[in-house]
C-alpha cells in the first residue's frame, strides 16, 4: 500500500489527483472524506475566534467560562468534559431538548444531570448575534447578553463533498450525501462510505460499510448494506 498525504480530488472515472500527481486506479476509487464542523449562520459568529471540536481538544489551559452553541452529542460531551475540569459551562441549544433527534426524555435526563453538575442549560434558545471584543465573547440569547471567555460551536457538520471533484464523475458536489447501492457503489469504479453517504454518522457505520465496499471491490459476497443496523 502506498500512503500519500494531501488533498485528493477526482479528475474523472478511476482517476485521483493529489497535489499535482495523478493516480489511475485499475479497479476504482473509494470516497471516505467524512465531515467538518459547520458554522451556523448567526450574525457576527464567523468573524470571531470560536472553537470547534478540533480546537477544544488541543487546549493546554482551561478558560474560566465556556459557552457551547449546540447541545447535540458532540456539544454535550465536550461541555460536560470541560465542566468536570472546573470550567463554568453554558450550553445553548435551539431545539426544545438536548441531543437532537433522540428521545426527548433522554435529552431532558442529560440536561438534568448537567444542571446537577453546575452547568447552565438553555434549550429552545435563539441566538441573534455573537461578538468578540477585548478577549471576551458576547452571545445575545433571547434578549440577554451572555459573556464567555471561550465559545465552542458544535452545531452541525458539513460533508466534505464540495472539493473532491464529484462533478468530474457526474455527481453533485453541492449535495448533502452521496447515493450508494447496497454494495456501497456510487458509480462505475466508484465506492463511497462513512458519513458522506448519510446513513448515520457513526464510526461503527463507517467500518461496517468499509467491509461491504471491500467485499464488493474484491468481487466477493459481503453483508448487504440493506441489513445495516439502524441509526441509534
Ligand atoms: C467530537 C466527535 C465525537 C464523536 N463521537 C462519536 C462516538 O462516540 N461514536 C461514534 O460512533 N461516532 C462518533 N463521532 C462520529 C464519528 O467520528 C464519525 O461518524 C466517523 O469518524 C466518520 O468516519 P468517516 O469514515 O466517514 O470519516 P472521518 O473519520 O471523518 O475521516 C475522513 C478523513 O478524510 C480526510 N479527508 C477529507 N477530505 C479529504 C480529501 N479531499 N483528500 C484526502 N483526505 C481527505 C479527513 O481529513 C479525515 O481524516 C464523533 C464525531 C465527532 C466530531
Coordinates of C-alpha atoms and ligand atoms in Angstrom, one line a residue:
X1 CA 0.0 0.0 0.0
X2 CA 1.3 3.4 -0.9
X3 CA 0.3 6.2 1.5
X4 CA 0.1 9.7 0.1
X5 CA -0.5 12.7 2.3
X6 CA -2.5 15.6 0.6
X7 CA -5.9 16.7 -0.6
X8 CA -7.3 14.1 -3.0
X9 CA -9.6 15.1 -5.8
X10 CA -11.3 13.1 -8.6
X11 CA -10.4 14.2 -12.1
X12 CA -12.5 11.6 -13.8
X13 CA -13.6 8.0 -13.5
X14 CA -10.9 6.0 -11.6
X15 CA -8.6 8.9 -11.5
X16 CA -7.5 11.0 -8.5
X17 CA -5.1 13.9 -8.3
X18 CA -3.1 14.8 -5.2
X19 CA -1.1 17.9 -5.3
X20 CA -0.4 17.7 -9.0
X21 CA 0.3 14.0 -9.0
X22 CA -2.3 11.8 -10.9
X23 CA -3.2 8.3 -9.8
X24 CA -5.1 5.9 -12.0
X25 CA -6.9 3.0 -10.4
X26 CA -7.3 -0.3 -12.2
X27 CA -10.4 -1.2 -10.1
X28 CA -11.8 2.0 -8.7
X29 CA -11.8 4.7 -6.1
X30 CA -13.3 4.7 -2.6
X31 CA -14.6 8.1 -1.3
X32 CA -14.4 8.4 2.5
X33 CA -13.9 12.1 3.2
X34 CA -16.1 12.5 6.3
X35 CA -17.4 15.8 7.6
X36 CA -16.1 19.1 9.1
X37 CA -17.7 21.4 11.7
X38 CA -20.3 23.6 10.2
X39 CA -20.6 27.3 11.0
X40 CA -24.2 28.2 11.7
X41 CA -25.4 31.5 10.0
X42 CA -25.5 33.6 13.2
X43 CA -24.8 37.3 12.8
X44 CA -21.2 38.1 13.7
X45 CA -20.2 34.5 14.5
X46 CA -17.9 33.9 11.5
X47 CA -15.8 36.9 12.5
X48 CA -15.0 35.6 15.9
X49 CA -12.2 33.2 17.0
X50 CA -14.7 30.5 18.2
X51 CA -13.5 26.9 18.9
X52 CA -14.6 23.8 17.0
X53 CA -14.4 20.3 18.4
X54 CA -10.9 20.1 17.0
X55 CA -9.7 23.3 18.8
X56 CA -11.1 22.3 22.2
X57 CA -9.1 19.0 22.1
X58 CA -5.8 20.9 21.6
X59 CA -6.0 23.3 24.6
X60 CA -3.5 23.2 27.4
X61 CA -5.1 25.8 29.7
X62 CA -8.7 25.9 30.8
X63 CA -10.9 29.0 30.3
X64 CA -12.9 30.2 33.3
X65 CA -16.1 30.3 31.3
X66 CA -17.2 28.5 28.2
X67 CA -20.3 29.0 26.0
X68 CA -21.3 26.0 23.9
X69 CA -23.5 26.6 20.9
X70 CA -25.2 23.3 20.1
X71 CA -26.4 20.7 22.6
X72 CA -26.2 17.6 20.3
X73 CA -24.0 14.7 21.2
X74 CA -20.7 16.5 20.3
X75 CA -21.5 19.7 22.1
X76 CA -22.9 17.8 25.1
X77 CA -20.0 15.5 25.6
X78 CA -17.4 18.3 25.3
X79 CA -19.4 20.6 27.5
X80 CA -19.6 18.0 30.3
X81 CA -15.9 17.2 30.0
X82 CA -14.9 20.8 30.3
X83 CA -17.3 21.3 33.2
X84 CA -15.8 18.4 35.0
X85 CA -12.4 20.1 34.7
X86 CA -13.9 23.0 36.6
X87 CA -14.9 25.3 33.7
X88 CA -18.2 27.2 34.2
X89 CA -20.2 26.0 31.1
X90 CA -23.4 27.2 29.5
X91 CA -24.9 25.0 26.8
X92 CA -27.2 26.9 24.3
X93 CA -29.5 24.7 22.2
X94 CA -32.1 25.9 19.7
X95 CA -34.2 22.8 19.9
X96 CA -36.5 22.1 22.9
X97 CA -34.2 19.3 24.1
X98 CA -30.6 18.3 24.1
X99 CA -29.2 15.5 22.0
X100 CA -31.1 16.3 18.8
X101 CA -33.3 13.6 17.3
X102 CA -33.1 11.1 20.1
X103 CA -36.0 10.6 22.5
X104 CA -36.8 13.9 24.3
X105 CA -36.7 12.0 27.6
X106 CA -33.0 11.2 27.0
X107 CA -32.3 14.9 26.3
X108 CA -34.1 16.0 29.4
X109 CA -32.3 13.5 31.5
X110 CA -28.9 14.7 30.3
X111 CA -30.0 18.3 30.9
X112 CA -31.0 17.5 34.5
X113 CA -27.6 15.8 35.1
X114 CA -25.8 18.8 33.6
X115 CA -27.7 21.2 35.9
X116 CA -26.9 19.0 38.9
X117 CA -23.3 19.2 37.9
X118 CA -23.4 23.0 38.0
X119 CA -23.8 23.7 34.2
X120 CA -26.3 26.1 32.7
X121 CA -28.6 24.7 30.0
X122 CA -30.6 27.0 27.8
X123 CA -32.8 25.0 25.5
X124 CA -35.3 26.3 23.0
X125 CA -32.9 29.3 22.8
X126 CA -32.5 31.7 19.9
X127 CA -29.1 33.4 19.4
X128 CA -29.4 36.7 17.5
X129 CA -25.8 37.8 17.5
X130 CA -22.2 36.8 18.5
X131 CA -19.4 39.3 19.0
X132 CA -15.8 39.1 20.3
X133 CA -14.1 42.1 21.9
X134 CA -11.3 42.5 24.3
X135 CA -10.8 38.8 24.8
X136 CA -14.4 38.1 25.5
X137 CA -17.3 36.6 23.6
X138 CA -20.8 38.2 23.9
X139 CA -23.7 36.0 22.8
X140 CA -27.1 37.6 22.5
X141 CA -29.6 35.0 23.5
X142 CA -33.3 35.7 23.8
X143 CA -32.9 39.3 24.7
X144 CA -30.0 38.9 27.2
X145 CA -26.2 39.3 26.6
X146 CA -24.1 36.4 27.9
X147 CA -20.4 36.7 28.1
X148 CA -17.8 33.9 27.9
X149 CA -14.0 33.7 27.8
X150 CA -14.3 31.0 25.1
X151 CA -17.0 29.8 22.8
X152 CA -17.3 26.3 21.3
X153 CA -19.5 25.9 18.3
X154 CA -20.9 22.3 17.8
X155 CA -23.9 23.0 15.7
X156 CA -23.8 20.5 12.9
X157 CA -21.4 19.1 10.4
X158 CA -20.7 19.8 6.7
X159 CA -19.9 16.8 4.5
X160 CA -16.6 17.1 2.7
X161 CA -18.1 16.8 -0.8
X162 CA -17.6 20.3 -2.2
X163 CA -13.9 20.0 -3.2
X164 CA -13.3 16.4 -4.3
X165 CA -14.1 16.6 -8.0
X166 CA -17.5 15.0 -7.8
X167 CA -18.6 16.9 -10.9
X168 CA -15.9 15.0 -12.9
X169 CA -17.8 11.8 -12.4
X170 CA -21.3 13.1 -12.9
X171 CA -22.1 13.6 -9.2
X172 CA -23.4 16.7 -7.5
X173 CA -20.7 18.5 -5.3
X174 CA -23.4 20.6 -3.6
X175 CA -25.4 17.6 -2.2
X176 CA -25.6 16.6 1.5
X177 CA -24.6 13.0 0.7
X178 CA -23.6 10.6 -2.0
X179 CA -26.2 8.0 -3.0
X180 CA -24.9 4.4 -2.9
X181 CA -26.4 1.0 -3.7
X182 CA -26.4 -2.0 -1.3
X183 CA -22.7 -2.6 -2.1
X184 CA -21.7 1.0 -1.4
X185 CA -21.2 1.6 -5.1
X186 CA -21.7 5.3 -6.2
X187 CA -20.9 4.8 -9.8
X188 CA -18.7 2.9 -12.3
X189 CA -15.5 2.1 -10.4
X190 CA -16.5 4.3 -7.5
X191 CA -17.5 3.4 -3.9
X192 CA -18.4 5.7 -1.0
X193 CA -18.5 5.0 2.7
X194 CA -18.9 6.7 6.0
X195 CA -20.6 10.0 7.0
X196 CA -20.8 11.2 3.4
X197 CA -23.3 8.5 2.4
X198 CA -25.8 9.8 5.0
X199 CA -26.7 6.6 6.8
X200 CA -25.8 7.5 10.3
X201 CA -22.7 9.5 11.3
X202 CA -21.0 6.8 13.5
X203 CA -17.6 5.3 13.5
X204 CA -19.0 1.7 13.5
X205 CA -21.2 2.5 10.5
X206 CA -18.2 3.6 8.5
X207 CA -16.3 0.5 9.5
X208 CA -19.3 -1.7 8.6
X209 CA -19.7 0.0 5.3
X210 CA -15.9 -0.4 4.6
X211 CA -16.2 -4.2 4.9
X212 CA -19.1 -4.2 2.4
X213 CA -17.1 -2.0 0.0
X214 CA -14.0 -4.2 0.2
X215 CA -16.1 -7.3 -0.5
X216 CA -17.6 -5.6 -3.5
X217 CA -14.2 -4.4 -4.8
X218 CA -12.8 -7.9 -4.4
X219 CA -15.9 -9.3 -6.2
X220 CA -16.8 -11.3 -3.1
X221 CA -20.2 -11.5 -1.5
X222 CA -20.3 -9.4 1.7
X223 CA -23.1 -8.4 4.1
X224 CA -25.5 -6.2 2.2
X225 CA -25.9 -2.6 3.4
X226 CA -29.6 -3.0 3.5
X227 CA -29.1 -5.2 6.6
X228 CA -27.0 -2.4 8.3
X229 CA -28.0 -1.6 11.9
X230 CA -30.5 1.2 12.0
X231 CA -29.4 4.6 13.4
X232 CA -29.3 4.5 17.2
Ligands
LIG1 C1 -16.3 15.2 18.6 C2 -16.9 14.0 17.9 C3 -17.2 12.9 18.7 C4 -17.8 11.8 18.1 N1 -18.1 10.7 18.9 C5 -18.5 9.6 18.3 C6 -18.8 8.4 19.1 O1 -18.7 8.4 20.3 N2 -19.2 7.3 18.5 C7 -19.4 7.2 17.1 O2 -19.8 6.2 16.6 N3 -19.1 8.3 16.4 C8 -18.7 9.5 16.9 N4 -18.5 10.6 16.1 C9 -18.7 10.5 14.7 C10 -17.6 9.8 14.0 O3 -16.3 10.4 14.3 C11 -17.8 9.8 12.5 O4 -19.1 9.2 12.2 C12 -16.7 9.0 11.8 O5 -15.4 9.5 12.1 C13 -17.0 9.0 10.3 O6 -16.0 8.3 9.7 P1 -15.7 8.5 8.2 O7 -15.1 7.2 7.7 O8 -16.9 9.0 7.4 O9 -14.7 9.7 8.0 P2 -13.8 10.5 9.0 O10 -13.4 9.8 10.3 O11 -14.4 11.9 9.2 O12 -12.4 10.6 8.2 C14 -12.4 11.3 7.0 C15 -10.9 11.6 6.7 O13 -10.7 12.1 5.3 C16 -9.9 13.2 5.3 N5 -10.2 13.9 4.1 C17 -11.3 14.7 3.9 N6 -11.2 15.2 2.6 C18 -10.1 14.7 2.0 C19 -9.5 14.9 0.8 N7 -10.1 15.6 -0.2 N8 -8.3 14.3 0.5 C20 -7.8 13.5 1.5 N9 -8.3 13.3 2.7 C21 -9.4 13.9 3.0 C22 -10.2 13.9 6.6 O14 -9.1 14.8 6.9 C23 -10.3 12.8 7.6 O15 -9.1 12.4 8.1 C24 -17.9 11.7 16.7 C25 -17.6 12.8 15.9 C26 -17.0 13.9 16.5 C27 -16.6 15.1 15.6

